[in-house]
PDB file of C-alpha atoms in Angstrom:
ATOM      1  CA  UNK A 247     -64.219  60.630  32.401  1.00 50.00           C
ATOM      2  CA  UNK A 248     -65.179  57.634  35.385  1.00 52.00           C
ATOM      3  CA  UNK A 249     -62.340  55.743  36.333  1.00 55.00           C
ATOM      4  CA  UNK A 250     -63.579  52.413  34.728  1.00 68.00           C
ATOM      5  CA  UNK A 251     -63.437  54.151  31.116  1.00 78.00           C
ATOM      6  CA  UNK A 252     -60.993  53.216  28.924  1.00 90.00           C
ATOM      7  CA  UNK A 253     -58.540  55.252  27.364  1.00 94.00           C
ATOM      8  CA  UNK A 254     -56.913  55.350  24.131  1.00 96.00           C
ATOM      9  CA  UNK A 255     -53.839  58.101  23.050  1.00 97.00           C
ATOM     10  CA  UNK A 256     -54.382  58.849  19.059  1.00 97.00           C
ATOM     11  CA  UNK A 257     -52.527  61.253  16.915  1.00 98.00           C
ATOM     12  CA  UNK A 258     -54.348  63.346  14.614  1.00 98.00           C
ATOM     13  CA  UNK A 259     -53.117  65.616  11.372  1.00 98.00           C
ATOM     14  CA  UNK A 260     -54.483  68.844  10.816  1.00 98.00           C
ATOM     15  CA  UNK A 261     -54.579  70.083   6.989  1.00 98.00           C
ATOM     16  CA  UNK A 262     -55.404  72.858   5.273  1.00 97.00           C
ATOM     17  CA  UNK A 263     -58.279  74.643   6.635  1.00 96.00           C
ATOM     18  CA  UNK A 264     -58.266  71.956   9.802  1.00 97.00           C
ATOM     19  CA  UNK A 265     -54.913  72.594  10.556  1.00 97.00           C
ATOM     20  CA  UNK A 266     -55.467  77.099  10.607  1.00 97.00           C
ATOM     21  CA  UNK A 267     -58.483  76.319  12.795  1.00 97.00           C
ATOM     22  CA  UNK A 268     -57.156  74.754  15.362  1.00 98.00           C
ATOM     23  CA  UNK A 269     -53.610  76.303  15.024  1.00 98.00           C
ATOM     24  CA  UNK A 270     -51.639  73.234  14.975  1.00 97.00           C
ATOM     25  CA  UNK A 271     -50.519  70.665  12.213  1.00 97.00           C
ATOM     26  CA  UNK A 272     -50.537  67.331  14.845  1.00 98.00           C
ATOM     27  CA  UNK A 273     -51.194  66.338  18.239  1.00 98.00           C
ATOM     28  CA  UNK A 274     -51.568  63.571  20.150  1.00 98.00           C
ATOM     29  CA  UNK A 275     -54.640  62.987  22.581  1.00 97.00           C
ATOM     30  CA  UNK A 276     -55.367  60.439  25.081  1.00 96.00           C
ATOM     31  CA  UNK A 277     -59.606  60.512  25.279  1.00 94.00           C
ATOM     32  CA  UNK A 278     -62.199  58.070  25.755  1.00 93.00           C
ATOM     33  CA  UNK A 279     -62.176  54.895  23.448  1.00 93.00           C
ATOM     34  CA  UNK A 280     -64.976  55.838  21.262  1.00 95.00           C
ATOM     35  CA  UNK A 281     -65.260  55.944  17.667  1.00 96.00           C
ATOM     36  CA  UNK A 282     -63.792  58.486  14.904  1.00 97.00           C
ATOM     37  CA  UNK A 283     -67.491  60.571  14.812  1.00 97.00           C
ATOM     38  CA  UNK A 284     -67.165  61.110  18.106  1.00 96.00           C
ATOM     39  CA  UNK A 285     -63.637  62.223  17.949  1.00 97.00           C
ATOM     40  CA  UNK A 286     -64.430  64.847  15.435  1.00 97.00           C
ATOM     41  CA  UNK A 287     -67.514  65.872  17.604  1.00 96.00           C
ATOM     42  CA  UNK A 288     -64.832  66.551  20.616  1.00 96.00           C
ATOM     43  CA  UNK A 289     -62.854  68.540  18.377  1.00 97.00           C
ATOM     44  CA  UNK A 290     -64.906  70.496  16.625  1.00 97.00           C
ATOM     45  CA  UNK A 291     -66.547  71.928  20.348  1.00 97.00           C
ATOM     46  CA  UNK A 292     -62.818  72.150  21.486  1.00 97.00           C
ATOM     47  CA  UNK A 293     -61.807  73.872  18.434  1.00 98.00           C
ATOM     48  CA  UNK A 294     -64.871  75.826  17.136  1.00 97.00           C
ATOM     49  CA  UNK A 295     -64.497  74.120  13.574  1.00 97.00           C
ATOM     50  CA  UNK A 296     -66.323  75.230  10.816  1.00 95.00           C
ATOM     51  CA  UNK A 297     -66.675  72.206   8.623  1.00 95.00           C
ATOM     52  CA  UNK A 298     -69.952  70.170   9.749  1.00 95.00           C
ATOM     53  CA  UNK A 299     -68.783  66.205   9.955  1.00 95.00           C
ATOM     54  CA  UNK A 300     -70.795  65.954   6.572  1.00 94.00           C
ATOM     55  CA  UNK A 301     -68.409  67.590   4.663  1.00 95.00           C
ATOM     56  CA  UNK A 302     -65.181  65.910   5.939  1.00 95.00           C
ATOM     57  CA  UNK A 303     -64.130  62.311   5.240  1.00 96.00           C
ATOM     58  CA  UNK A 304     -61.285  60.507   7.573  1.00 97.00           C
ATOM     59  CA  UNK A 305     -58.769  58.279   7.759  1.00 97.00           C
ATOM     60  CA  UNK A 306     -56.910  55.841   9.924  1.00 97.00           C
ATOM     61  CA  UNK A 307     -53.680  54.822   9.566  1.00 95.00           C
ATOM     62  CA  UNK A 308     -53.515  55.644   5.754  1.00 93.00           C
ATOM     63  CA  UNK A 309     -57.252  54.174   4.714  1.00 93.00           C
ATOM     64  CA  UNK A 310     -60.192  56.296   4.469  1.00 94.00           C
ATOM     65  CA  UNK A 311     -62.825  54.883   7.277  1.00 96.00           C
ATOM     66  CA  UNK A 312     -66.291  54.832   8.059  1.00 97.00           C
ATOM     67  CA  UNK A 313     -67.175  57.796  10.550  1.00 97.00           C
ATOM     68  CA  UNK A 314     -68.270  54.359  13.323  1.00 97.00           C
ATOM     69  CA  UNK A 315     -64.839  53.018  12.901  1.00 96.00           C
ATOM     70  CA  UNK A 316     -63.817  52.459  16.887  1.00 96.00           C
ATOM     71  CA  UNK A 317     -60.583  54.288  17.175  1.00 96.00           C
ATOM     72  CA  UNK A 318     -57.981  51.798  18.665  1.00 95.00           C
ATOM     73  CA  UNK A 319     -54.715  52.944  20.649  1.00 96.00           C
ATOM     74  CA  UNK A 320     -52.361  54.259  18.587  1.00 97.00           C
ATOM     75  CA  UNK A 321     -54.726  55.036  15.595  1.00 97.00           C
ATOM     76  CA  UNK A 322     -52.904  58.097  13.054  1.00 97.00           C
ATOM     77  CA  UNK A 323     -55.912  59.916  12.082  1.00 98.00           C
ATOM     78  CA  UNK A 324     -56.255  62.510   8.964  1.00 98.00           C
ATOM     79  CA  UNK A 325     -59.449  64.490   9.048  1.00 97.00           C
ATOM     80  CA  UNK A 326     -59.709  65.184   5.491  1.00 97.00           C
ATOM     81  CA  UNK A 327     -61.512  68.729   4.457  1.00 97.00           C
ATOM     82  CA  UNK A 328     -63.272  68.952   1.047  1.00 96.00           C
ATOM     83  CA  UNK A 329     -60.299  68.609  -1.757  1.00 96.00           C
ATOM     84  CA  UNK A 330     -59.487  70.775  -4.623  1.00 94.00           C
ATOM     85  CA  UNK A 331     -56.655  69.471  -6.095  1.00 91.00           C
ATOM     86  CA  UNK A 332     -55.293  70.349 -10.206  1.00 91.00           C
TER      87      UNK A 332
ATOM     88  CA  UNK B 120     -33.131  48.909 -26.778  1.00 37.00           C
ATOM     89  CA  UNK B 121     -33.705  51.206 -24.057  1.00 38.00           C
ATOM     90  CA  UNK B 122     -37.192  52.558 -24.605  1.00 43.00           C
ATOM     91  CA  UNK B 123     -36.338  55.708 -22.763  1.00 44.00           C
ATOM     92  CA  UNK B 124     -33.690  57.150 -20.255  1.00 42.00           C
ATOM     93  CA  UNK B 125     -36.051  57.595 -17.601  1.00 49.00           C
ATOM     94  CA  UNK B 126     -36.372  55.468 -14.467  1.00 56.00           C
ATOM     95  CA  UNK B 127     -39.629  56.436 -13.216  1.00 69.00           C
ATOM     96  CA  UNK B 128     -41.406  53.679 -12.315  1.00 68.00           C
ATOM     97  CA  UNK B 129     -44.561  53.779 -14.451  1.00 65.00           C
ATOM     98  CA  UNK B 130     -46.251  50.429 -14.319  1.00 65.00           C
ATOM     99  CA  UNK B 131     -49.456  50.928 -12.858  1.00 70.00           C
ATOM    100  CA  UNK B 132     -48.251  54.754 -12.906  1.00 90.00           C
ATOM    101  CA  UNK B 133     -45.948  57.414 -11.158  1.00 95.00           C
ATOM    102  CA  UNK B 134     -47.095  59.402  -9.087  1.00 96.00           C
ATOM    103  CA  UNK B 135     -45.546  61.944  -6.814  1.00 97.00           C
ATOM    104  CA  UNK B 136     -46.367  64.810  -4.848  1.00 97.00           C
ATOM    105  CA  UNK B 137     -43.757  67.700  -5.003  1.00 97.00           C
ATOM    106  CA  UNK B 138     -42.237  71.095  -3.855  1.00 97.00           C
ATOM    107  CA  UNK B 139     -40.390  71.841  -6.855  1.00 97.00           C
ATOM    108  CA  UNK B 140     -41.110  73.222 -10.046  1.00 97.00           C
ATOM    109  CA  UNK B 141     -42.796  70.550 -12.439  1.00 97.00           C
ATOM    110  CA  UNK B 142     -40.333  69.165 -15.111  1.00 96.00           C
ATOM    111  CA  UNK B 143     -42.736  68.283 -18.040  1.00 96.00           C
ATOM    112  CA  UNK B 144     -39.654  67.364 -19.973  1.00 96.00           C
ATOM    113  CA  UNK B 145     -38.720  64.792 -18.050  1.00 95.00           C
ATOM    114  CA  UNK B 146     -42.013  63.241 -17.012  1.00 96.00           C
ATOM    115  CA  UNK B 147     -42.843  63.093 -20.825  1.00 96.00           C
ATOM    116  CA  UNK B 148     -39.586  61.340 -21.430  1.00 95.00           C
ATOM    117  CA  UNK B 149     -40.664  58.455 -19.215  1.00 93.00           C
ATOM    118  CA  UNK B 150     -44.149  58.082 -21.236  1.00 94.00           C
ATOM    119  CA  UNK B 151     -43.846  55.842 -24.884  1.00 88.00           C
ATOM    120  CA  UNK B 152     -42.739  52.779 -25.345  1.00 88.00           C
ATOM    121  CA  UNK B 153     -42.465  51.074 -28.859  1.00 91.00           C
ATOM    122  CA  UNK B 154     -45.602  49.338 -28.560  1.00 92.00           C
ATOM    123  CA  UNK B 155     -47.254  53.069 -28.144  1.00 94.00           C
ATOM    124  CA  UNK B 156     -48.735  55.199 -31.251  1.00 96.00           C
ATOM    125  CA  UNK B 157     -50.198  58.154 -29.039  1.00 97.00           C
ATOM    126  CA  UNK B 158     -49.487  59.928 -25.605  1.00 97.00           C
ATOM    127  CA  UNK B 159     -51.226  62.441 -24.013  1.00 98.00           C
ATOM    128  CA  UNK B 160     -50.161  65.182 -21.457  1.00 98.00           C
ATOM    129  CA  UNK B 161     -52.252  67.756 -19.618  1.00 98.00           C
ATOM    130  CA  UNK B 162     -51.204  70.456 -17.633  1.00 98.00           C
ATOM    131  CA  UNK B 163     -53.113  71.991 -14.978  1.00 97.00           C
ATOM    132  CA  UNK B 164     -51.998  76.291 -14.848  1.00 97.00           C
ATOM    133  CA  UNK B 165     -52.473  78.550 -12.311  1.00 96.00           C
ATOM    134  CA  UNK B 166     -54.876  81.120 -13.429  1.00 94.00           C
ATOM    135  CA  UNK B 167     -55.202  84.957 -12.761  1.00 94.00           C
ATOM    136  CA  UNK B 168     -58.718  84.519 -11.404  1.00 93.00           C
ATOM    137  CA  UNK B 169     -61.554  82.355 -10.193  1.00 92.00           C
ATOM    138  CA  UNK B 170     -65.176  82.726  -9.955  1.00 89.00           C
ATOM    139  CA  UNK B 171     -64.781  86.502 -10.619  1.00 91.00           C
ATOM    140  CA  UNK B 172     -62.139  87.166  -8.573  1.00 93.00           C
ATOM    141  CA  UNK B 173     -58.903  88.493  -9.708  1.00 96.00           C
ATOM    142  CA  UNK B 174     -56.295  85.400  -8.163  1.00 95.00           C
ATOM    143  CA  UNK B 175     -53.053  86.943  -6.953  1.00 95.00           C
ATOM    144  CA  UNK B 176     -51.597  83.176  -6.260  1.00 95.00           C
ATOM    145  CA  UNK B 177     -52.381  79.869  -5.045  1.00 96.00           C
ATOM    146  CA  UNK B 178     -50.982  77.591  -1.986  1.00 97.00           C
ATOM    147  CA  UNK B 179     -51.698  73.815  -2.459  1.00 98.00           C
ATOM    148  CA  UNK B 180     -51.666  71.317   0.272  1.00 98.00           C
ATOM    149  CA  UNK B 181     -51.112  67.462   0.452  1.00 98.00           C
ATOM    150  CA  UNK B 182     -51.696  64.683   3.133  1.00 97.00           C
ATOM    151  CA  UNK B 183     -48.889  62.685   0.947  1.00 95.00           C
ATOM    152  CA  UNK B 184     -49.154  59.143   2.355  1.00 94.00           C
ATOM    153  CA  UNK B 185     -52.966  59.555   1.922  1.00 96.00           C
ATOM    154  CA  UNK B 186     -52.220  61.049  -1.608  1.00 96.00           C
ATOM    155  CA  UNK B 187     -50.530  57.882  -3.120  1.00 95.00           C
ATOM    156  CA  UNK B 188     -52.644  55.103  -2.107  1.00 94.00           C
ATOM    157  CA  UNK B 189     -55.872  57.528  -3.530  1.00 95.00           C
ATOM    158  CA  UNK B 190     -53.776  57.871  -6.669  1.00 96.00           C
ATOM    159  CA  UNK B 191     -52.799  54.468  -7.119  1.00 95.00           C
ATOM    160  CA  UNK B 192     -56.688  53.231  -6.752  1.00 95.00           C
ATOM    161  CA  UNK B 193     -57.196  55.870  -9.630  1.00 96.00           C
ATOM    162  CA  UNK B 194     -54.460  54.268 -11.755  1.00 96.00           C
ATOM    163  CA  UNK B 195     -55.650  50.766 -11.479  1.00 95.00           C
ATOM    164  CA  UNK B 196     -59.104  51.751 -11.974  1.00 96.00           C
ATOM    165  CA  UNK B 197     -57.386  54.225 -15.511  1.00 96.00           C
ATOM    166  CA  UNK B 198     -55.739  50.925 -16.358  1.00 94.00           C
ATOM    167  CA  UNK B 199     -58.500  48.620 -16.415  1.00 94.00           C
ATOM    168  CA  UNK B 200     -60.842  50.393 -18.318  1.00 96.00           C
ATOM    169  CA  UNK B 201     -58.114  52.259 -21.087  1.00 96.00           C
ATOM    170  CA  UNK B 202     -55.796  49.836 -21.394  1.00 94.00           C
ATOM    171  CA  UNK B 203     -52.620  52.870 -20.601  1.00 94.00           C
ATOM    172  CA  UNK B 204     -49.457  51.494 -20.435  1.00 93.00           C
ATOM    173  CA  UNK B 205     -47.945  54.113 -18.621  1.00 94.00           C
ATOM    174  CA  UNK B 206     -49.137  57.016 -16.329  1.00 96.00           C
ATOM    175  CA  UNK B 207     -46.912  59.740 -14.645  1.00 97.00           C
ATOM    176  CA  UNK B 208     -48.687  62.211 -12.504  1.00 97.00           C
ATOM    177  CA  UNK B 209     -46.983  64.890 -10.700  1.00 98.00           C
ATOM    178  CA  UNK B 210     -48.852  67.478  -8.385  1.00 98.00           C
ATOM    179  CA  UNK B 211     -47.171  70.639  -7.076  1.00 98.00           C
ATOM    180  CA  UNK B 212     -47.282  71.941  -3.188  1.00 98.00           C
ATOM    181  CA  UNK B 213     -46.599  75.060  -1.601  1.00 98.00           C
ATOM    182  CA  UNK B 214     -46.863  78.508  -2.983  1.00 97.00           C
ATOM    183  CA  UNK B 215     -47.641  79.050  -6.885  1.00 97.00           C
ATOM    184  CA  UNK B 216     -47.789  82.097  -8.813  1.00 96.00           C
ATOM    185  CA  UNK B 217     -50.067  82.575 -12.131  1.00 95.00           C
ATOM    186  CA  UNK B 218     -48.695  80.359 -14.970  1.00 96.00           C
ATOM    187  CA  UNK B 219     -46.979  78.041 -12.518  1.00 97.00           C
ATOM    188  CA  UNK B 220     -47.898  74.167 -13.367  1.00 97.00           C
ATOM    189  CA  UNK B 221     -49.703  72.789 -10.189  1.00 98.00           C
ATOM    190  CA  UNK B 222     -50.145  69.607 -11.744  1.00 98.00           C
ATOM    191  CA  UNK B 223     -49.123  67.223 -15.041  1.00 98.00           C
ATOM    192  CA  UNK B 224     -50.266  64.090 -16.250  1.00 98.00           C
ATOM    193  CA  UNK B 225     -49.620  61.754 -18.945  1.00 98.00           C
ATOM    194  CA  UNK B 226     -50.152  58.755 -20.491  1.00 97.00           C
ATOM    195  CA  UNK B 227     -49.644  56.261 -23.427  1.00 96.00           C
ATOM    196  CA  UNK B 228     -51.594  53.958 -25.164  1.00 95.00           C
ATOM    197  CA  UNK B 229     -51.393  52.124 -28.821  1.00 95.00           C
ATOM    198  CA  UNK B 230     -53.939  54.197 -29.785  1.00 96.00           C
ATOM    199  CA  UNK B 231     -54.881  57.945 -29.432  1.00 97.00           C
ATOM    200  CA  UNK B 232     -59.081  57.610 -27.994  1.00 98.00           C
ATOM    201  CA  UNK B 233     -58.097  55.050 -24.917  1.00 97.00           C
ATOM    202  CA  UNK B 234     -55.143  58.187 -24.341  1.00 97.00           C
ATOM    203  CA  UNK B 235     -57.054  61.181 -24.376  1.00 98.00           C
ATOM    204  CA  UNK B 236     -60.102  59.429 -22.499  1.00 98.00           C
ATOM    205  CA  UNK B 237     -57.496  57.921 -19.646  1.00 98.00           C
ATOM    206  CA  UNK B 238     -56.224  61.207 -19.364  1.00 98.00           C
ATOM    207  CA  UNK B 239     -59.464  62.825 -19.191  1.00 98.00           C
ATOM    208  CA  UNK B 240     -60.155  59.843 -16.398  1.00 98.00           C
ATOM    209  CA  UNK B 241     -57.257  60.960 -14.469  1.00 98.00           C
ATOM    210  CA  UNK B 242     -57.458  64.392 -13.879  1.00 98.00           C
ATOM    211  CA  UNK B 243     -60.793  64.231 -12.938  1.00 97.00           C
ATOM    212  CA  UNK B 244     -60.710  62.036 -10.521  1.00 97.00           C
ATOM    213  CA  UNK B 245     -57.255  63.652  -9.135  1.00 97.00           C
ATOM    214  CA  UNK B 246     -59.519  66.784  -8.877  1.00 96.00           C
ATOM    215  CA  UNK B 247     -62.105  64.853  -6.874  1.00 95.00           C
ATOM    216  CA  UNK B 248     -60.345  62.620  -4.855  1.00 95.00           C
ATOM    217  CA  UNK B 249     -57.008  63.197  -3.558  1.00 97.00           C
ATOM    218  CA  UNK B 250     -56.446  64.756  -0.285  1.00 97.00           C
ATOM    219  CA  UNK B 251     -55.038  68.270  -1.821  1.00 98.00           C
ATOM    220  CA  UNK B 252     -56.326  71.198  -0.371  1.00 98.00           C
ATOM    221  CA  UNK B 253     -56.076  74.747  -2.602  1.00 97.00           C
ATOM    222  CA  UNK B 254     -56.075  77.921  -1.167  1.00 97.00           C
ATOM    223  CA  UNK B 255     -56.589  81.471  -3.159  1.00 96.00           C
ATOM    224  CA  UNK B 256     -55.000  84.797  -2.269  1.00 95.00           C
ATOM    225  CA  UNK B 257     -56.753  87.348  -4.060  1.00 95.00           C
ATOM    226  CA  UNK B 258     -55.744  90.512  -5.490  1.00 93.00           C
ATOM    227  CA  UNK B 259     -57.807  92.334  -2.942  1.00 93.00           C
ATOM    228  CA  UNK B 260     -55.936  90.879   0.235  1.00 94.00           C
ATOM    229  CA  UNK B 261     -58.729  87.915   0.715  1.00 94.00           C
ATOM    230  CA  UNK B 262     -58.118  84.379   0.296  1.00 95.00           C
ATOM    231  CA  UNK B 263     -60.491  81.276   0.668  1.00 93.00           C
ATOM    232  CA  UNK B 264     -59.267  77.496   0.792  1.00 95.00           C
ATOM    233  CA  UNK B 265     -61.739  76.116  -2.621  1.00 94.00           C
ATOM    234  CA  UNK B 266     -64.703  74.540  -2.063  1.00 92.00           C
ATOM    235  CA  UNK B 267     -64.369  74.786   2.405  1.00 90.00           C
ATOM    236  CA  UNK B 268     -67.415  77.355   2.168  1.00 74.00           C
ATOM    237  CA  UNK B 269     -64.912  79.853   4.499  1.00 50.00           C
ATOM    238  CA  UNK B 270     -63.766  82.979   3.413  1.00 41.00           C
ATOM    239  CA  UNK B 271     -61.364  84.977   5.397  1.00 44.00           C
ATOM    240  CA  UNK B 272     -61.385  88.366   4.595  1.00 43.00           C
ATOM    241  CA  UNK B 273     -58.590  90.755   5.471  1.00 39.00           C
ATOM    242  CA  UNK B 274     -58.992  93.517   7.993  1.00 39.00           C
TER     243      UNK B 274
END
């Protein structure tokens, strides 16, 4: 990261298979302002995650978002795996 | 008078999210009113397998906050198109055992087709769209969360 980049801190949920991957239900990150496709790029090197971006939809602070949202500070972020609910 | 003795709040619909065991009882008391001639109620069961597999049990997850707005878009949408006058949908969490109820809904109408179709409507989309996650332990030690394309075996 160069010095004149600017950061954002976001918190992120972890379910289901998301949240066994990368061993954790939440955290909080402070990374590069960027959008939410690249955040889930970042995490799934980090994290090794299975799930290819196409099969995961995501949401920011409660409504389900276009992958080139730009994340803003303080954005609550659910990655949300494929469902199978009933 | 009083239509019922339940306070559920049913107008678009009820919806909830739980840890407990499902009380179809209760949410069927809260569906009816006098204006009503049918109601409707389907129960989603925890089978003993899947696919093939023998299913020892199931463990269902829920982003809730996500969960509620999703099902409250599938109520209006129920609403407009079948007329219901009252929806209560209740979907189990946690760890369920075959025959457990992992999720109910019902709802009313004046007349029987707009009920069974809204019903129909509503567990469908449920299925499809709310951020629940399901994950089978099978009798041979293996479990898989549905439809993530990962399967974990055991050792």
């Amino acid at each position: 990261m160069s010095a004149q980049t600017k950061t954002i801190t976001v918190t992120i949920r972890y379910f289901a298979l998301l949240r066994e991957e990368t061993g954790k239900a939440s955290e909080t990150l402070t990374l590069e302002q960027g959008t939410l496709a690249d955040l889930y790029k970042h995490l799934q090197e980090r994290y090794k995650l299975s799930l290819p971006i196409g099969a995961i939809r995501a949401a920011v602070n409660n409504r389900f978002c276009s992958w080139q949202t730009d994340l803003g500070e303080g954005a609550e972020i659910v990655f949300v795996p494929p469902v199978a609910g009933g | 008078m009083a239509e019922n003795n339940c306070t559920l709040k049913t107008t678009p619909g009820y919806f909830a999210v739980s840890e407990h065991i499902i009380d179809v009882a209760a949410l069927r008391a809260a569906l009816g009113s006098e204006a009503d001639g049918a109601v409707v109620t389907f129960e989603g069961i925890v089978r003993n397998h899947n696919e093939g597999k023998p299913v020892r049990s199931l463990f269902y997850e829920a982003c809730s906050e996500l969960a509620q707005g999703e099902a409250e878009a599938i109520f209006q949408e129920a609403e407009a198109r079948f007329g219901l006058t009252r929806i209560v949908c209740v979907h189990r969490v946690g760890a369920l055992n075959v025959g457990d109820t992992a999720v109910f809904v019902g709802v009313s109408t004046a007349h029987r087709g707009e009920s069974f179709d809204g019903c129909r409507f509503i567990i469908d989309a449920i299925k499809h769209r709310l951020p629940i996650w399901k994950k089978e332990e099978y009798l041979d030690g293996s479990s898989n969360w549905v439809n993530c394309q990962c399967r974990e075996d055991s050792p």
